[in-house]
Short mmCIF file of C-alpha atoms in Angstrom, two decimals:
data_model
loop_
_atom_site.label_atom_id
_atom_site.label_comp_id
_atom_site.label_asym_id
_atom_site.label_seq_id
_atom_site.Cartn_x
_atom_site.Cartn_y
_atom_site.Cartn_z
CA UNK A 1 -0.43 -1.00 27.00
CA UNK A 2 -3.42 1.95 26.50
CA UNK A 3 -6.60 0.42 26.89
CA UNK A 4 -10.28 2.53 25.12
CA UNK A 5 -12.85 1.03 27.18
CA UNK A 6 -16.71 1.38 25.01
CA UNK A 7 -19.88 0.36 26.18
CA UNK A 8 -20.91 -2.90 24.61
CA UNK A 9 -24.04 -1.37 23.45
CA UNK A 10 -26.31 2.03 23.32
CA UNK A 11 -29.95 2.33 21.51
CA UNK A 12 -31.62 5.28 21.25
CA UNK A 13 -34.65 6.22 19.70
CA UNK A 14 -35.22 7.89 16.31
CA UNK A 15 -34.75 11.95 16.45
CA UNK A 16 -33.67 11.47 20.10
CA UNK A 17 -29.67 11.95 20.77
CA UNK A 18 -26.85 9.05 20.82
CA UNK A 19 -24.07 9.44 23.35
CA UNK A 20 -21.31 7.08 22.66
CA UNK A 21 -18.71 6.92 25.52
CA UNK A 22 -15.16 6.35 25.18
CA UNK A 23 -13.06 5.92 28.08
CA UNK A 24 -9.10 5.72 28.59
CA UNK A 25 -6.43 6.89 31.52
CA UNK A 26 -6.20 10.80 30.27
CA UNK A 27 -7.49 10.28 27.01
CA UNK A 28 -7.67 13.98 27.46
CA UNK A 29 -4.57 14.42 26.54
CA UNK A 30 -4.66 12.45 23.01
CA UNK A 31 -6.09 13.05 20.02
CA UNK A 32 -9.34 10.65 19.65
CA UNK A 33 -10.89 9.66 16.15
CA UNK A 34 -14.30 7.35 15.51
CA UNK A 35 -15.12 5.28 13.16
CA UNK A 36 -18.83 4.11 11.94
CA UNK A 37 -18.89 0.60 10.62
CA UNK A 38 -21.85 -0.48 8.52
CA UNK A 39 -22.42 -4.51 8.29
CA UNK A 40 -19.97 -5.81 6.18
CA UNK A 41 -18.44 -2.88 4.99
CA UNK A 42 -15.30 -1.16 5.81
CA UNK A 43 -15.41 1.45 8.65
CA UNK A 44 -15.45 4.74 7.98
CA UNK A 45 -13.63 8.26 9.77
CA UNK A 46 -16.69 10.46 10.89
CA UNK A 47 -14.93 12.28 13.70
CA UNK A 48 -10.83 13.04 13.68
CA UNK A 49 -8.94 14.63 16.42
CA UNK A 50 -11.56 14.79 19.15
CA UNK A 51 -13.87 17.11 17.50
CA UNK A 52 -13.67 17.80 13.68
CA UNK A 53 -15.86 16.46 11.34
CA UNK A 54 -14.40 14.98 7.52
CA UNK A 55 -15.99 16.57 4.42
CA UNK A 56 -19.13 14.68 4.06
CA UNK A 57 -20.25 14.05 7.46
CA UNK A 58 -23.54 15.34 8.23
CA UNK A 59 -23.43 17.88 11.59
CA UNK A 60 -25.40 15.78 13.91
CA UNK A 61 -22.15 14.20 14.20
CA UNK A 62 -20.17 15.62 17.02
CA UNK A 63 -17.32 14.80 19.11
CA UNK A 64 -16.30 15.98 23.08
CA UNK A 65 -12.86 14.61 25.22
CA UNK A 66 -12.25 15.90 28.42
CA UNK A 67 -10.60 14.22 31.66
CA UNK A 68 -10.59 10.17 30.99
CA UNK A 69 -13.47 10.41 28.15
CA UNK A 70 -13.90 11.13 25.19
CA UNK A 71 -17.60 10.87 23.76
CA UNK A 72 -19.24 10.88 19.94
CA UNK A 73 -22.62 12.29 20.01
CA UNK A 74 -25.07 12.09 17.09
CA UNK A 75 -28.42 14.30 17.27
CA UNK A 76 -31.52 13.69 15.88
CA UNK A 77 -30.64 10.41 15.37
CA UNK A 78 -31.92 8.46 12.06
CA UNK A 79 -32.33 4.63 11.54
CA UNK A 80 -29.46 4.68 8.81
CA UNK A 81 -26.96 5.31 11.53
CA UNK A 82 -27.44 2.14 13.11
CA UNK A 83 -24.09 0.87 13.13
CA UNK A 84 -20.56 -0.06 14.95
CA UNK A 85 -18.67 3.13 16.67
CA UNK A 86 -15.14 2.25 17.00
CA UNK A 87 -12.69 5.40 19.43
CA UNK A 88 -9.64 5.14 18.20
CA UNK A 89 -5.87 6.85 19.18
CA UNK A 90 -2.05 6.76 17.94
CA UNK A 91 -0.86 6.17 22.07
CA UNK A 92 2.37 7.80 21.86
CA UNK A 93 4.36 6.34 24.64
CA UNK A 94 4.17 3.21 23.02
CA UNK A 95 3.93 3.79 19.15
CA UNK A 96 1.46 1.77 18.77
CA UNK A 97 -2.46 2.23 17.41
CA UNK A 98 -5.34 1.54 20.01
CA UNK A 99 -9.07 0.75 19.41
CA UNK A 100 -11.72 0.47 22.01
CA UNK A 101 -14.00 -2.27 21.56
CA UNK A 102 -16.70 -0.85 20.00
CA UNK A 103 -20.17 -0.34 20.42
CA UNK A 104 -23.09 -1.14 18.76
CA UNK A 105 -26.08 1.59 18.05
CA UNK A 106 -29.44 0.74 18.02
CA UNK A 107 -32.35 2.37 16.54
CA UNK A 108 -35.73 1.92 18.19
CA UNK B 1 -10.51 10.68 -5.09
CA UNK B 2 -8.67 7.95 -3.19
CA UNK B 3 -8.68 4.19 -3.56
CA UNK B 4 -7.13 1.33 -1.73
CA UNK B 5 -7.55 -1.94 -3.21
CA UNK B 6 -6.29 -5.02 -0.79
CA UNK B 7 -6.01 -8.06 -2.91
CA UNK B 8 -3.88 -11.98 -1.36
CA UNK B 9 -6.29 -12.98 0.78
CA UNK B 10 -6.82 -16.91 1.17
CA UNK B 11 -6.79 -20.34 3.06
CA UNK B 12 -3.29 -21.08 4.90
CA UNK B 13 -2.53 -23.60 7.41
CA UNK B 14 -1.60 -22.95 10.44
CA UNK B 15 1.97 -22.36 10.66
CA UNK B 16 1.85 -21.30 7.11
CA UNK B 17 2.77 -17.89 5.10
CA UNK B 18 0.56 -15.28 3.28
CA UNK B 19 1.08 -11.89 1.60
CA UNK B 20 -1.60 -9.60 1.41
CA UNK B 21 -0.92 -6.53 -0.86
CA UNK B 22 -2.91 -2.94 -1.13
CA UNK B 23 -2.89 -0.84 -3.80
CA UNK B 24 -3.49 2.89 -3.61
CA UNK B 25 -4.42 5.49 -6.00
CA UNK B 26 -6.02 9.14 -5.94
CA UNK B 27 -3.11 10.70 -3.41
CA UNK B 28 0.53 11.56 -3.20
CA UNK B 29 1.42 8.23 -2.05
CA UNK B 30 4.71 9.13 -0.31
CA UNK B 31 3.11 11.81 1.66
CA UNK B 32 1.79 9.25 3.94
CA UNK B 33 1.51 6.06 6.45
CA UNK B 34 -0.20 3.32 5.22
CA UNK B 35 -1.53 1.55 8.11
CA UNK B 36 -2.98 -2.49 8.28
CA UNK B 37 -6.04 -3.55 10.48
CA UNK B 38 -7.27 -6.14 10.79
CA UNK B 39 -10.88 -7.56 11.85
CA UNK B 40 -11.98 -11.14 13.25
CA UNK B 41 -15.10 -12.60 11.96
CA UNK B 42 -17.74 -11.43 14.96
CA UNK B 43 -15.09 -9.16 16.58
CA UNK B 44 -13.95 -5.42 17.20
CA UNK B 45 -10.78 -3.62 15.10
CA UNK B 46 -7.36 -4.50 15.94
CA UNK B 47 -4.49 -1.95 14.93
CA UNK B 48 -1.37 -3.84 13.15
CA UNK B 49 1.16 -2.27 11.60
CA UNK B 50 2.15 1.16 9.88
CA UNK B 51 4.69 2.39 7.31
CA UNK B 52 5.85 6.06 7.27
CA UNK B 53 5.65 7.57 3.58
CA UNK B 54 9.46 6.94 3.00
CA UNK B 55 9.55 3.43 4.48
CA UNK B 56 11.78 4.01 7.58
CA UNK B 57 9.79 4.19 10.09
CA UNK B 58 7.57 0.95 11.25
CA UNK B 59 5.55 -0.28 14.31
CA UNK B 60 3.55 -3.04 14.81
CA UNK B 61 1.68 -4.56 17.46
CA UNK B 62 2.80 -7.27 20.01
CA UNK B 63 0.55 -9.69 18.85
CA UNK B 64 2.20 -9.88 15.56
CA UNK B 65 5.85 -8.53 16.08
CA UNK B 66 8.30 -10.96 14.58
CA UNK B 67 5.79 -13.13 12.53
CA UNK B 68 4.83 -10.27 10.15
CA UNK B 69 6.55 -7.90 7.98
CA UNK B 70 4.64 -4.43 6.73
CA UNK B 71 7.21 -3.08 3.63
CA UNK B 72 6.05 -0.18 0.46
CA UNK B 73 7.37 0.09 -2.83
CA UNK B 74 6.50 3.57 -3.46
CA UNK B 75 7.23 3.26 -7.53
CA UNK B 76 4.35 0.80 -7.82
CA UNK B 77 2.35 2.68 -4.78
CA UNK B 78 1.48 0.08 -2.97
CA UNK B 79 2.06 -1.46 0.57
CA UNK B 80 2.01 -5.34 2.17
CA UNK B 81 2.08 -7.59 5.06
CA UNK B 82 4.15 -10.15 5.09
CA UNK B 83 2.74 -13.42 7.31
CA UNK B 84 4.23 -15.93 8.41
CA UNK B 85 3.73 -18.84 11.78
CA UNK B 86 0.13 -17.84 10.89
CA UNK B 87 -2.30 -19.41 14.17
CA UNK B 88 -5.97 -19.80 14.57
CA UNK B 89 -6.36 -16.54 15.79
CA UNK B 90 -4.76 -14.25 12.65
CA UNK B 91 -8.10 -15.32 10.60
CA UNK B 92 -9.65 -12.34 9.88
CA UNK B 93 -10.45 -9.62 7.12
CA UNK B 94 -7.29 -7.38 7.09
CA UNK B 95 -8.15 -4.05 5.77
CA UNK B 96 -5.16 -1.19 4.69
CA UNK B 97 -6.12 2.33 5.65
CA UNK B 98 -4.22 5.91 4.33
CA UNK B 99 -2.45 7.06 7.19
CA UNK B 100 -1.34 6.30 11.05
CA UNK B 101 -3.82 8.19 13.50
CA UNK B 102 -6.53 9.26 11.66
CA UNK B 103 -7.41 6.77 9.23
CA UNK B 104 -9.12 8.53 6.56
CA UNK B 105 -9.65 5.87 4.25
CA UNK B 106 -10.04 2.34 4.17
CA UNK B 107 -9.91 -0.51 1.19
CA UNK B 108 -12.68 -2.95 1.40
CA UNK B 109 -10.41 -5.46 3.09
CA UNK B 110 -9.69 -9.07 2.20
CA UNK B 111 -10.41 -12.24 3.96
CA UNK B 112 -7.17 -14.31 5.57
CA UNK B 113 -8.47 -17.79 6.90
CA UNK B 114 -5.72 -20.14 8.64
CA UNK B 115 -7.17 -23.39 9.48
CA UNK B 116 -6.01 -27.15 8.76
#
């Protein structure tokens, strides 16, 4: 089965940039969304199909996948985004829905 | 604007049954999957199960394929999960989400704990 491999952990600090890495055998070739989960709340889409952005997310949100990763960048990074970033993909060859393991963001 | 409301949540003993409902609202409910996920205390997202808008198409994961049933009834618009031979390890919050790859919205989830 597909395996998204995340780093356990990334801090940054404020107004600096976030890099979140997402890695997976040609994840090139899929279409990658993330998720931002806040402490006890549901997660929520903030990146869908690699690189676009749903109504409401601010633009320091941004989203790359190339090769074997795919990566979620947020710029000018603010203590309210300190939170859980989940990769997510719909792998095809086996119908079946595919998280990495997430990784937690920490603000300075 | 859309709503999913996941309601059946409870205690169940191990080897037991549950069924854990969502309600939708705010979208053309038969335009899309419905997808379940589900979330150990402490733990990352799992992907279980999805329902195409007309009910014929379903997938689920290995870990719960033939133990739990995902079914719609698109007149009431809302979807469930079926669970049954529940073990240790199916304790978790288990959220529904609009859609099958990009979930675009999530209910607030509801907690399933299976212990003796």
């Amino acid at each position: 089965s597909y395996v998204l491999t995340q780093p356990p952990s990334v801090s940054v600090a404020p107004g600096e940039t976030a890099r979140i890495t997402c890695g997976g055998n040609n994840v090139g070739s899929k279409s990658v969304h993330w998720y931002q989960q806040m402490p006890g709340q549901a997660p929520v889409l903030v990146i869908e199909y690699d690189t676009d952005r749903p109504s409401g997310i601010p633009e320091r949100f941004s989203g790359s996948n190339s090769g074997n990763t795919a990566t979620l960048t947020i710029s000018r990074v603010e203590g309210g985004d300190e939170a859980d970033y989940y990769c997510q993909v719909w792998d095809t060859s086996d119908d079946r829905g595919v998280f990495g393991g997430g990784t937690k963001l920490t603000v300075l | 604007q859309v709503r999913l409301v996941e309601s059946g949540g409870g205690l169940v003993k191990p080897g037991g049954s549950l069924r854990v409902s969502c309600a939708a609202s705010g979208f053309t409910f038969t335009d899309h999957y419905m997808s379940w996920i589900r979330q150990a205390p402490g733990k990352g997202l799992e992907w279980i199960s999805c329902i195409s808008g007309s009910g014929t198409v379903i997938y689920y994961a290995d870990s719960v394929k033939g133990r739990f049933t995902i079914s719609r009834d698109n007149a009431k618009n809302s979807v469930s999960l079926e669970m049954s031979s529940l073990r240790d390890e199916d304790s978790a919050v288990y959220f529904c989400a609009r859609e099958r790859s990009a979930l675009a919205n999530w209910g607030q989830g509801t907690l399933v704990t299976v212990s003796s």
